[in-house]
Coordinates of C-alpha atoms in Angstrom, one line a residue:
X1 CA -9.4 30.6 -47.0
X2 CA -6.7 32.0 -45.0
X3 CA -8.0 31.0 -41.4
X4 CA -9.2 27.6 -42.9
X5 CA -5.1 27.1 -44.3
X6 CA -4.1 28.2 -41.0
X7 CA -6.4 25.7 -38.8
X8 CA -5.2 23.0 -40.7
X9 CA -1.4 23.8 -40.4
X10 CA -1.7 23.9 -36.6
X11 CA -4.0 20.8 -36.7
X12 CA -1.0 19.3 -38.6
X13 CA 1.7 20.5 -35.6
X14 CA -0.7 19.3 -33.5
X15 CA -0.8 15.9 -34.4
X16 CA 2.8 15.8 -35.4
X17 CA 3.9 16.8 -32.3
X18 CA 1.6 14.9 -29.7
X19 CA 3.6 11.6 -30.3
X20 CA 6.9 12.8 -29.1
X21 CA 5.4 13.9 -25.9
X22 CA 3.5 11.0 -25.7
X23 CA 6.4 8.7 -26.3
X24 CA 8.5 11.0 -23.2
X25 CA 5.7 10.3 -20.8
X26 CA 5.5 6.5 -22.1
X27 CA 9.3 6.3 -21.8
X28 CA 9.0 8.1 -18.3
X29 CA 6.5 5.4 -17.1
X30 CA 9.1 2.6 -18.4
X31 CA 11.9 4.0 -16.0
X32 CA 9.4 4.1 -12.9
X33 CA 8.5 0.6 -13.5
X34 CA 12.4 -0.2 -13.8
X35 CA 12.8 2.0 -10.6
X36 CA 10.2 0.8 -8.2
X37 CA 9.1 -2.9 -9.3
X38 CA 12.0 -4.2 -11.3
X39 CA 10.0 -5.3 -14.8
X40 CA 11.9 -3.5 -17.8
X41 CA 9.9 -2.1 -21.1
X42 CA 9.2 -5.6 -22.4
X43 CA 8.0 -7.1 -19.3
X44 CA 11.0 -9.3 -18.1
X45 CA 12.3 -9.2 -14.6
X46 CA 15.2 -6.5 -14.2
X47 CA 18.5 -8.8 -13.6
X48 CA 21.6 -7.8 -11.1
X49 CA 24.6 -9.0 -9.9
X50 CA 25.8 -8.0 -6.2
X51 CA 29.4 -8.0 -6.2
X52 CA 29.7 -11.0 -4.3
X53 CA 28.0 -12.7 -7.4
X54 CA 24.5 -13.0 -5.8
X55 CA 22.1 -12.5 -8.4
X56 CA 18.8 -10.6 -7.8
X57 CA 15.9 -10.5 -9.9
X58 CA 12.5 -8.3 -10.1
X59 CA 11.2 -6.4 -7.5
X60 CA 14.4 -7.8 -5.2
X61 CA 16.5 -5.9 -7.8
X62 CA 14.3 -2.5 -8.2
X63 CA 16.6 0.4 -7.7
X64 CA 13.5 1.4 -4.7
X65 CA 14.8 -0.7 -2.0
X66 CA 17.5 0.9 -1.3
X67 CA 17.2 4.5 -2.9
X68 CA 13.8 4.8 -1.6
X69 CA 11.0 6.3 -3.0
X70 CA 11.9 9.6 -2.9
X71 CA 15.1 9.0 -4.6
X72 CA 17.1 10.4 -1.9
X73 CA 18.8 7.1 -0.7
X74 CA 18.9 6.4 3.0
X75 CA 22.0 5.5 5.5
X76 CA 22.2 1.9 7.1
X77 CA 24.2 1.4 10.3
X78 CA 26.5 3.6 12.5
X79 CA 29.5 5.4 12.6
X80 CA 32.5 3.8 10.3
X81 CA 30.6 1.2 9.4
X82 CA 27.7 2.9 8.1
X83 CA 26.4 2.3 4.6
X84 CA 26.0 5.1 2.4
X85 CA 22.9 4.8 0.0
X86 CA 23.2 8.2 -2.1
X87 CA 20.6 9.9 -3.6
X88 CA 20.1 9.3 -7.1
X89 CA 16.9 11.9 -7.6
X90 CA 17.8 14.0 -10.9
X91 CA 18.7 17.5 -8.5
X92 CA 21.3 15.5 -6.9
X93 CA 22.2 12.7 -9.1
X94 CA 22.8 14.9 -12.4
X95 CA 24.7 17.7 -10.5
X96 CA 27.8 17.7 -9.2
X97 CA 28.8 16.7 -5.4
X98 CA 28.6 19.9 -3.1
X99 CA 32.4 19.5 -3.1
X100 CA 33.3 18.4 -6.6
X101 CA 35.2 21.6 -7.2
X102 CA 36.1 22.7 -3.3
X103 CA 38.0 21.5 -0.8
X104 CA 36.4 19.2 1.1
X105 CA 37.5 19.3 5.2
X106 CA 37.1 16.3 6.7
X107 CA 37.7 17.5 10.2
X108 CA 34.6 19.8 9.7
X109 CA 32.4 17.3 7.5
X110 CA 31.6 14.2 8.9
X111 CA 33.1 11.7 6.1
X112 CA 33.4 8.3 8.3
X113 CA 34.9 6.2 5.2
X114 CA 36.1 6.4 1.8
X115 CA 32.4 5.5 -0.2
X116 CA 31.3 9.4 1.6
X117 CA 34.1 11.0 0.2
X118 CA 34.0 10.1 -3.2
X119 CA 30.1 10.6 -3.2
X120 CA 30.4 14.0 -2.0
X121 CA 33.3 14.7 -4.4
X122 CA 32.2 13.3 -7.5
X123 CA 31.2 15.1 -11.1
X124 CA 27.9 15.3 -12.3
X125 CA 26.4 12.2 -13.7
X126 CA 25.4 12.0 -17.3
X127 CA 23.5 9.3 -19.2
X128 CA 26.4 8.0 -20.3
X129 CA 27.9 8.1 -16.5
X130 CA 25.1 6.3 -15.6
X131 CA 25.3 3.6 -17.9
X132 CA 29.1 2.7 -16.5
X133 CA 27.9 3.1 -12.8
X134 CA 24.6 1.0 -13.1
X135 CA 26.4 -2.1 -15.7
X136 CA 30.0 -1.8 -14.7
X137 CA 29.8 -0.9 -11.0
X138 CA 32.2 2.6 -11.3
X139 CA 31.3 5.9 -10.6
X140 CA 32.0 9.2 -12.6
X141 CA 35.6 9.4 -11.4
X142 CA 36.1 5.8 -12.5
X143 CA 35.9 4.3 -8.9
X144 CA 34.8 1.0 -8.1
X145 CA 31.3 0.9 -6.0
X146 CA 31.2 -1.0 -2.8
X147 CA 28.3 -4.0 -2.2
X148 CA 26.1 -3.5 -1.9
X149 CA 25.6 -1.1 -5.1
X150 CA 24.4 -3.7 -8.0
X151 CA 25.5 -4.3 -11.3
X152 CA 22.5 -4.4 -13.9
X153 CA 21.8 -6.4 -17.2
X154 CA 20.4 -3.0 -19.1
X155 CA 19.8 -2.9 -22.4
X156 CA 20.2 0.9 -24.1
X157 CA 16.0 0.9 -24.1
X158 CA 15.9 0.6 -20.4
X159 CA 18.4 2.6 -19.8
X160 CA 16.9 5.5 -21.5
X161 CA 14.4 5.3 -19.7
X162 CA 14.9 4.6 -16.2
X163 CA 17.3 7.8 -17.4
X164 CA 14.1 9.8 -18.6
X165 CA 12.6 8.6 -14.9
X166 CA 15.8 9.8 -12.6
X167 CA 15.4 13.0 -14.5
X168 CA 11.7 13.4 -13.2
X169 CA 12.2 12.1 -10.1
X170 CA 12.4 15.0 -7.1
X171 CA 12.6 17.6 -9.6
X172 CA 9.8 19.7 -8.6
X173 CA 8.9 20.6 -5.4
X174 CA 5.6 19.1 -3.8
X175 CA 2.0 21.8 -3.8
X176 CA 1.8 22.7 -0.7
X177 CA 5.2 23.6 0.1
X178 CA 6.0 25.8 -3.0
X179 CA 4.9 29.0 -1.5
X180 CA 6.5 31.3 1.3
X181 CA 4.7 28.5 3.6
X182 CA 4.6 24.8 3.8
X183 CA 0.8 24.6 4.2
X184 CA -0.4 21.4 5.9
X185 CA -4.3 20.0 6.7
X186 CA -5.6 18.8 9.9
X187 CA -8.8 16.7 8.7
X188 CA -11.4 16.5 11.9
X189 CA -14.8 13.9 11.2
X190 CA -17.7 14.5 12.0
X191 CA -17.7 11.5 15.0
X192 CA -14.6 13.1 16.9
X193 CA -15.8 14.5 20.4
X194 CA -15.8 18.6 19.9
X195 CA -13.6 18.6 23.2
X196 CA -10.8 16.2 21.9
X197 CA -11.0 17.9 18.4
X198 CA -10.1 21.1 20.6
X199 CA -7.1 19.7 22.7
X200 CA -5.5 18.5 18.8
X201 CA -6.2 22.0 17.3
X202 CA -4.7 23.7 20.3
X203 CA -1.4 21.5 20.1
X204 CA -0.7 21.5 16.7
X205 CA -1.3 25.0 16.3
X206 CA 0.9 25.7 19.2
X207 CA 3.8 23.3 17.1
X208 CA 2.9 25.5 13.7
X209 CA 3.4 29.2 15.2
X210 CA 6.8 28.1 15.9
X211 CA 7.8 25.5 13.4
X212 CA 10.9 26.2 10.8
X213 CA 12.4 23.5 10.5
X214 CA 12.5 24.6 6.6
X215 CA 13.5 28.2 6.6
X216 CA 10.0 28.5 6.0
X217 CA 6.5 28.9 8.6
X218 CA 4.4 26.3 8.7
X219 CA 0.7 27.2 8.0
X220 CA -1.9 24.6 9.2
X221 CA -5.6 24.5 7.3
X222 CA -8.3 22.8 9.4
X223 CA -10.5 20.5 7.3
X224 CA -13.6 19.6 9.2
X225 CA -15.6 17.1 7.8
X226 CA -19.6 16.9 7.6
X227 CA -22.3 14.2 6.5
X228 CA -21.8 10.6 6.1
X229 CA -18.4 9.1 5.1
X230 CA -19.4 8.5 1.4
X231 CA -19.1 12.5 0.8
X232 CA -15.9 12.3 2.5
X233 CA -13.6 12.2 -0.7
X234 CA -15.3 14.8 -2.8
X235 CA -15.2 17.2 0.4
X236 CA -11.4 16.4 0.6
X237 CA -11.0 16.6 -2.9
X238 CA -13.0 20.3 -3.4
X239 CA -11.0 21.5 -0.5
X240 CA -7.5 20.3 -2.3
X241 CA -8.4 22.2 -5.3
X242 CA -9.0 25.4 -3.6
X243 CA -5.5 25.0 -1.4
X244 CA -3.6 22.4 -2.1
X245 CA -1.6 21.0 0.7
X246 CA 1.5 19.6 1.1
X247 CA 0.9 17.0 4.0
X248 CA -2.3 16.0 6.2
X249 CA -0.6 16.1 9.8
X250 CA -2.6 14.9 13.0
X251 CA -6.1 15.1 12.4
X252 CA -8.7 13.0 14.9
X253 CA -11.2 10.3 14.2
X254 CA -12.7 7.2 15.3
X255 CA -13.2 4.3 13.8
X256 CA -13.8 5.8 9.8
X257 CA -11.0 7.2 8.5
X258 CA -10.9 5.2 4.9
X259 CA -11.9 8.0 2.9
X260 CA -8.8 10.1 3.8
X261 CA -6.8 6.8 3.2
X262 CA -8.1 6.9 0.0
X263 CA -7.8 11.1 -0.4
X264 CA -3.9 10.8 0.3
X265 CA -3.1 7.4 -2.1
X266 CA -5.1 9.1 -5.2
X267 CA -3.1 12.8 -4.5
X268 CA 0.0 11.5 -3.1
X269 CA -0.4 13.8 -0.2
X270 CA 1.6 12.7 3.1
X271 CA -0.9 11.7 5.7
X272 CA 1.7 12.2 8.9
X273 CA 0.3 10.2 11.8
X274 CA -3.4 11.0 12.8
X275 CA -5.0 10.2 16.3
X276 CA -7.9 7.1 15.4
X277 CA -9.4 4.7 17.5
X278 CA -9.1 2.3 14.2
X279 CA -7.4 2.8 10.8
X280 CA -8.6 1.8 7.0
X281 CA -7.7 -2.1 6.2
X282 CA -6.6 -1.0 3.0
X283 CA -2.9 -0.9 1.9
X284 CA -1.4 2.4 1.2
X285 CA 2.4 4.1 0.8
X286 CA 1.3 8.2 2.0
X287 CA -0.4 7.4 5.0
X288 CA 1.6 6.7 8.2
X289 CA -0.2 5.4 11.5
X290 CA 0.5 5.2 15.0
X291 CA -1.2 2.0 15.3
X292 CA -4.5 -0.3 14.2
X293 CA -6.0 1.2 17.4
X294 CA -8.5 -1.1 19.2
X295 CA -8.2 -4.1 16.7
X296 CA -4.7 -4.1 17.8
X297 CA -5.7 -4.4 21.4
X298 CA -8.5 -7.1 20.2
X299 CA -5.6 -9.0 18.5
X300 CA -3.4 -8.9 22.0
X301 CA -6.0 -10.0 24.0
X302 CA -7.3 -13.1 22.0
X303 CA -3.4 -14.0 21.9
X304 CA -3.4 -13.4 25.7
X305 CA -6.7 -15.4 26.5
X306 CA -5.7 -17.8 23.6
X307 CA -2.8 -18.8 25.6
X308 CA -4.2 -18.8 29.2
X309 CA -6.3 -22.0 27.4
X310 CA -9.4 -20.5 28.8
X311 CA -12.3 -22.4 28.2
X312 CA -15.0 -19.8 29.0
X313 CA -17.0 -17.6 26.8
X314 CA -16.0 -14.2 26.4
X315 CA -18.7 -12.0 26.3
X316 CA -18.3 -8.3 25.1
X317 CA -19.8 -5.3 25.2
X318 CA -19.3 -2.2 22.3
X319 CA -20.7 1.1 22.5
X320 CA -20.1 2.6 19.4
X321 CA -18.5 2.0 15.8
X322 CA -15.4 1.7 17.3
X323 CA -16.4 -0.9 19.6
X324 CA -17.8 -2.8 17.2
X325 CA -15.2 -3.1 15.1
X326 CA -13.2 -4.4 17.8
X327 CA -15.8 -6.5 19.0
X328 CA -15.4 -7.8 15.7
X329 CA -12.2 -9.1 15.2
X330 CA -11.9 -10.4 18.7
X331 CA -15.1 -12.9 18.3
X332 CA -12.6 -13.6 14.2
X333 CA -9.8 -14.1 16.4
X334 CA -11.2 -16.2 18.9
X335 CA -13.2 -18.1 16.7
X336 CA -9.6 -19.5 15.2
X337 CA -8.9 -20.1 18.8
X338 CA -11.9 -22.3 19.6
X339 CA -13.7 -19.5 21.9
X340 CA -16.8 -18.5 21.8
X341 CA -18.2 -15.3 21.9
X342 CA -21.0 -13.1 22.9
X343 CA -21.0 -9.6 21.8
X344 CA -24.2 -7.1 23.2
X345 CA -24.4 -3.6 22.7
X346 CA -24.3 -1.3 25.9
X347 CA -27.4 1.1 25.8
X348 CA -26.7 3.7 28.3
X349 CA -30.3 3.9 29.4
X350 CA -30.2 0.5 30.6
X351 CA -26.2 0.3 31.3
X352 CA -27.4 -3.2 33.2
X353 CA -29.1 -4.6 30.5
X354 CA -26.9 -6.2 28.6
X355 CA -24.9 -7.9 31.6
X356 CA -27.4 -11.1 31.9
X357 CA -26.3 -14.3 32.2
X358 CA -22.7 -13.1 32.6
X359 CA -20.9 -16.0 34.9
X360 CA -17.8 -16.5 37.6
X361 CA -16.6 -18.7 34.5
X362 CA -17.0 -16.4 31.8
X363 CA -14.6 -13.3 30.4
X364 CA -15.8 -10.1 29.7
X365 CA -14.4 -7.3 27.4
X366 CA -15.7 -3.8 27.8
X367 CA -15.5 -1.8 24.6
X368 CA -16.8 1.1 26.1
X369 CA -15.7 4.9 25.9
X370 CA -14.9 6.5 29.9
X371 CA -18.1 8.2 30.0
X372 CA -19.3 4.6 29.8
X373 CA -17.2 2.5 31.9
X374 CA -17.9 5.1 34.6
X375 CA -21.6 4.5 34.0
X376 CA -21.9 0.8 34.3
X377 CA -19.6 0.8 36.8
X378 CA -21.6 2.7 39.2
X379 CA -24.8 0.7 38.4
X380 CA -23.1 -2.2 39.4
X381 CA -20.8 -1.2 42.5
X382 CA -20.2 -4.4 43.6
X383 CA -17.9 -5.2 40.4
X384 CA -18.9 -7.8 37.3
X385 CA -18.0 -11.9 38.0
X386 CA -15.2 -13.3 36.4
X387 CA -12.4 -11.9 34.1
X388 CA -12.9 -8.3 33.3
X389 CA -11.0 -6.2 30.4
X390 CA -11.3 -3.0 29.2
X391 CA -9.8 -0.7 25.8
X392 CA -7.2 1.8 27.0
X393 CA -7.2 3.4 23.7
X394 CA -11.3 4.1 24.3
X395 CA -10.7 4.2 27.9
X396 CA -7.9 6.1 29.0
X397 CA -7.1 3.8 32.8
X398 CA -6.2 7.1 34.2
X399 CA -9.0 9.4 33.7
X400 CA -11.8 6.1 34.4
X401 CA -11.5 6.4 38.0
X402 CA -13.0 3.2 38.9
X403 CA -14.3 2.1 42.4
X404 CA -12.0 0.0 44.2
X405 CA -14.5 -2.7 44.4
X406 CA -13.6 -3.1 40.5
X407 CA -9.9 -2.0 40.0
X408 CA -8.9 -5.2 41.9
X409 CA -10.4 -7.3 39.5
X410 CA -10.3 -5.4 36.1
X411 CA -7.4 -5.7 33.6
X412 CA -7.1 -3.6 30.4
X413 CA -5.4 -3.8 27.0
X414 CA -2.9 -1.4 25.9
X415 CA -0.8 -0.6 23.3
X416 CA 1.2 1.9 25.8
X417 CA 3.0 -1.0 27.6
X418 CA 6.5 0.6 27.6
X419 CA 7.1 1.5 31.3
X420 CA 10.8 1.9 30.7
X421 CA 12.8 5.4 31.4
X422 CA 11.8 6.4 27.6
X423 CA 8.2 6.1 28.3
X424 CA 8.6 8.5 31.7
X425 CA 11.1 10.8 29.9
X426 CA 8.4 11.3 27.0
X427 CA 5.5 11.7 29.1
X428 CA 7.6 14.5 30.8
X429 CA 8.9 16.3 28.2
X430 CA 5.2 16.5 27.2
X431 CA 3.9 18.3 30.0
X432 CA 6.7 20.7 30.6
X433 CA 6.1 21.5 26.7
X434 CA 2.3 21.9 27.0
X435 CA 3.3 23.4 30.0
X436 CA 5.3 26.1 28.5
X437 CA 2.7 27.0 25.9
X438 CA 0.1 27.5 28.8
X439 CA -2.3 24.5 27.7
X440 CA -3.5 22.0 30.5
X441 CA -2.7 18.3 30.6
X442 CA -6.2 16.4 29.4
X443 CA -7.8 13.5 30.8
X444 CA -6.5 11.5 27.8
X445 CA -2.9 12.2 27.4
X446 CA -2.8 10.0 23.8
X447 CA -4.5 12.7 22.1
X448 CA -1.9 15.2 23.0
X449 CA 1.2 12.9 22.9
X450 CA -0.2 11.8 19.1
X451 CA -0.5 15.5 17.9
X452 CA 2.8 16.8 19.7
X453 CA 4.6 13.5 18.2
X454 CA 3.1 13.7 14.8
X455 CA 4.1 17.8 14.8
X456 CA 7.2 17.2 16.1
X457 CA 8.4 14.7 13.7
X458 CA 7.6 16.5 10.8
X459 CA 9.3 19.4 11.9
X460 CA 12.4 17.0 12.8
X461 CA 12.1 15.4 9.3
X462 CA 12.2 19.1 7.4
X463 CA 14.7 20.5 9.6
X464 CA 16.9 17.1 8.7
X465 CA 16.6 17.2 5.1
X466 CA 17.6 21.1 5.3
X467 CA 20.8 20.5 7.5
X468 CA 21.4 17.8 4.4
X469 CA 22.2 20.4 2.5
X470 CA 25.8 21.4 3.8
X471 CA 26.4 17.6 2.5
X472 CA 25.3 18.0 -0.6
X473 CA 23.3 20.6 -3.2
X474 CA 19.7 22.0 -1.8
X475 CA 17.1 19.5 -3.9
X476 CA 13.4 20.5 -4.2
X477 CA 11.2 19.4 -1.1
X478 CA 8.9 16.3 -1.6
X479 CA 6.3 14.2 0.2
X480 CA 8.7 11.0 -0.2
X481 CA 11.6 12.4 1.2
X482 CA 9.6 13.9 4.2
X483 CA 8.0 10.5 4.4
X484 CA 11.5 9.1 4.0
X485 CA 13.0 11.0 6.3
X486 CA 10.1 10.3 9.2
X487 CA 10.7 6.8 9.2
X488 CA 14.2 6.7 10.1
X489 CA 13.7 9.3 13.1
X490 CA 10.9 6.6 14.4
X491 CA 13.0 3.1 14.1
X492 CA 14.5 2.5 17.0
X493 CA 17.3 0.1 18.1
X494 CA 15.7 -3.6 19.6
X495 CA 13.4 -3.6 22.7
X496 CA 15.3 -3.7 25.9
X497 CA 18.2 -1.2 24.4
X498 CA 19.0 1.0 27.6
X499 CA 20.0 4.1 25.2
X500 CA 17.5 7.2 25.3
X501 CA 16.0 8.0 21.3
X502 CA 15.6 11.7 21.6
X503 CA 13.2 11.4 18.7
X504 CA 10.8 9.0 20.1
X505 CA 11.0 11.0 23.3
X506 CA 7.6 12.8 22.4
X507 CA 5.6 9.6 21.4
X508 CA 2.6 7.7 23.7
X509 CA 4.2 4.3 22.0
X510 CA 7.5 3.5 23.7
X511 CA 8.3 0.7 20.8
X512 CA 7.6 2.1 17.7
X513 CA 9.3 1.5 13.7
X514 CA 8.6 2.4 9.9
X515 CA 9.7 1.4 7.1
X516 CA 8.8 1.2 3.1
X517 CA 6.2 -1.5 3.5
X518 CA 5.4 -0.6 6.6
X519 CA 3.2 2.2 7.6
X520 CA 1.9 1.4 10.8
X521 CA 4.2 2.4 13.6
X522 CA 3.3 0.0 16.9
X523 CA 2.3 -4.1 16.4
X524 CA 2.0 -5.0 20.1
X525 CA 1.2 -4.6 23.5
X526 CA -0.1 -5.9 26.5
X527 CA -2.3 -6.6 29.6
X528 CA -2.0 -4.2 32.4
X529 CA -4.2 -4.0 35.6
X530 CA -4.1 -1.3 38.1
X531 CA -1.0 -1.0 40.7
X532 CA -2.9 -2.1 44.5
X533 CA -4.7 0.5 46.0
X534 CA -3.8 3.2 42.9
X535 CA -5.9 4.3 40.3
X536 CA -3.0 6.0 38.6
X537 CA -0.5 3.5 38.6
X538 CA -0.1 0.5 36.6
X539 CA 1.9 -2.9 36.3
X540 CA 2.1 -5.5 33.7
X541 CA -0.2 -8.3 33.9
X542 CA 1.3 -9.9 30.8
X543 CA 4.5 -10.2 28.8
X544 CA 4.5 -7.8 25.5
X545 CA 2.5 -9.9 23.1
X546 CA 2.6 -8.9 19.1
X547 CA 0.1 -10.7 17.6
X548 CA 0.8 -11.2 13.8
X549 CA -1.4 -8.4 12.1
X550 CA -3.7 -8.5 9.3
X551 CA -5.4 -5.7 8.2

């Protein structure tokens, strides 16, 4: 009688108490809704007024645009004109300013303008405090906010609970890093060439035995991948569970990558810049590329042959996934264009069979690997008629080494088109870094230049957010503010700028940007062709051409 009395009083806590909890997590939800797409609790736009009197609505008003994800708000412009976006993540926002209660020595502290002293002299905020700053405009020491800050229609509903959210938000730090180790993944597929996969491992280890740009060692996981790209998830998702990591930096594929894509969105795990021949089509916020790979270059070159007004057929040839997938959106793009197309696959026990019928009039598009250019090449010495092309991202030009009889005539499509002093300057700093850590330079230098960038930049992007910390109290680490952070050490000022980005000093792509709702680092590039009588030199055979992308 006892036990039964006593099962029912705890079913009774039970149920009493799941609702409050329930309600916190409801009223949590509410605020990230305010926070990132601007829709209060009942489902009406969120309203603001810029100081000017501008007034914003929905996701044009969400507190995300300019905060950022991560909470940790972002810095727009330079010097004394900078704007100061401040974090408003609960660690920071709900504390007091590193200096609240010190002396604050602007000779020492870089405090270009009034708005940076006050927010890093200013009490804690409270939800009270909030509710002046976010309706009325004025901060806890009753100073007025600069634009562009926004004053917000709130009711007290919603501004419990984007409260309840800002109180969540950064609070704990990310699995992965809350060891003695930030523990990241390097995911390999099954189609990467063994020797490639090597040159990646070797680099990013190499960055990983020295990296502490936290205070803390990096320790990288390898995650090889087996079987067919539908067991993909599951093996990402087993391995998680047995060591959860806090980022998936580098990694090599081909042309299948979507089930990582999919690993990272589901987990929220930072995927920082892996080395593909082609990335997934869908949409995602974790997962930061280099570029769309070869249907980039497909894109380029039906905007370059699109433009020449050729009339001829363009016939192409694909060796593998990758190829095809290219081959793919260049006979789309063309289509749109009024081109036709022919697209074969190479079969390397016939390299000459799929050349027949190929005309002086006619354009032809090699989506073939080097092993494969070399191959047809030296079955047909004598060159192919006509236009020729060929992928630099399947095909680096410098490790092809074509007979003359067809560098004269060949052009290829690259995404690696900067041939200013930043390009040289990177591609130099390389060497003498895999120089120093005794590791050869390999016949395709994108492969190291993609895992020395992508290692690099996260180290940069830790070792920023800890130097934050003499500006302001130490926060919890996160994937956003990593993420965050990355994106504003790879913008860069407009093309043409004669000023040397130390940052983007260690990347293949000489014009490269992120940003919120954009993940995907380079959108152009060009035709080059080989430099006469060189087979490692190259000049421009078109202007930069940045075709407007679709996934």
């Amino acid at each position: 009688m006892a036990d039964a009395l006593r099962t029912v009083l705890l079913l009774a806590i039970f149920v009493t108490a799941a609702p409050a909890g329930a309600d916190s997590v409801a009223l949590v939800d509410a605020g990230r809704q305010i926070y990132e797409q601007g829709i209060l609790p009942d489902g009406s736009d969120l309203v603001a007024t810029r100081p000017e009197g501008l007034i914003l609505q929905g996701q044009f008003a969400a507190c995300v645009r300019c905060h950022r994800a991560s909470g940790m708000g972002s810095i727009e412009g330079v010097a004394d004109k900078a704007i100061l976006v401040p974090p408003v993540a609960g660690p920071a926002l709900f504390a007091p300013a590193l200096f609240a209660d010190s002396f604050l020595d602007e000779e020492h502290h870089y405090v270009p303008h009034p708005t940076w002293r006050r927010a890093m002299k200013r009490p804690a905020y409270n939800r009270h405090s909030l509710g002046v700053a976010l309706r009325e405009g004025r901060n806890t020491m009753g100073e007025a906010f600069e634009a562009p800050m926004l004053h917000y229609d709130l009711d007290e509903e919603s501004l419990s609970a984007l409260t309840a959210y800002l109180e969540t938000l950064g609070a704990k730090t990310d699995p992965g890093a809350d060891g003695d180790a930030i523990v990241v993944g390097l995911v390999i597929t099954p189609d990467a060439d063994p020797a490639d996969t090597q040159v990646v491992l070797d680099v990013v280890h190499a960055w990983t035995r020295f990296a502490r740009g936290y205070g803390k060692p990096v320790q990288l996981a390898e995650w090889p991948l087996t079987g067919t790209p539908d067991t993909w998830l599951a093996q990402l998702q087993d391995a998680y569970r047995k060591q959860p990591v806090f980022a998936l930096l580098s990694g090599i594929g081909k042309a299948e990558w979507d089930p990582v894509h999919q690993f990272c969105e589901q987990n929220r795990v930072a995927c920082i810049l892996p080395s593909l021949e082609a990335i997934p089509a869908a949409k995602g916020h974790f997962s930061i590329y280099f570029s769309p790979g070869v249907e980039l270059e497909a894109a380029v070159l039906a905007r370059f042959l699109d433009a020449a007004a050729t009339g001829s057929k363009v016939v192409q040839l694909f060796g593998d996934a990758s190829g095809r997938k290219a081959a793919a959106r260049l006979a789309d793009q063309l289509e749109d264009a009024g081109i036709a197309t022919d697209t074969r696959k190479f079969r390397p026990t016939a390299p000459t069979l799929s050349l027949a019928e190929i005309s002086d009039a006619d354009v032809t598009m090699l989506w073939l690997d080097v092993d494969e250019l070399r191959q047809l090449a030296f079955s047909v010495e004598a060159g192919l008629p006509g236009e020729v092309y060929f992928s630099a991202t399947l095909a680096d030009p410098s490790a092809v080494q074509l007979p003359a009889s067809w560098r004269s005539n060949i052009r290829f499509v690259t995404l690696d088109d900067d041939v200013s002093v930043q390009t040289e300057v990177a591609r130099l700093r390389l060497e003498r870094w895999l120089d120093e850590q005794g590791l050869a330079v390999h016949d395709n230098p994108r492969l190291q230049a993609d895992a020395y960038a992508a290692s690099y930049l996260f180290n940069a992007a830790l070792s920023r957010i800890r130097r934050q910390e003499i500006r302001r109290p130490a926060v919890p680490l996160t994937r956003e503010h990593v993420l965050d952070t990355i994106e504003t050490l790879v913008s860069r000022s407009a093309d043409g700028t004669t000023l040397l980005n130390q940052d983007l000093q260690v990347a293949h792509y000489g014009r490269m940007s992120l940003g919120p709702t954009q993940r995907i680092a380079t959108r152009g590039g060009s035709v080059m062709k080989f430099a006469p009588g060189s087979s490692t030199r190259f000049v421009p055979f078109s202007e930069r051409i940045t075709p407007r992308w679709r996934p």
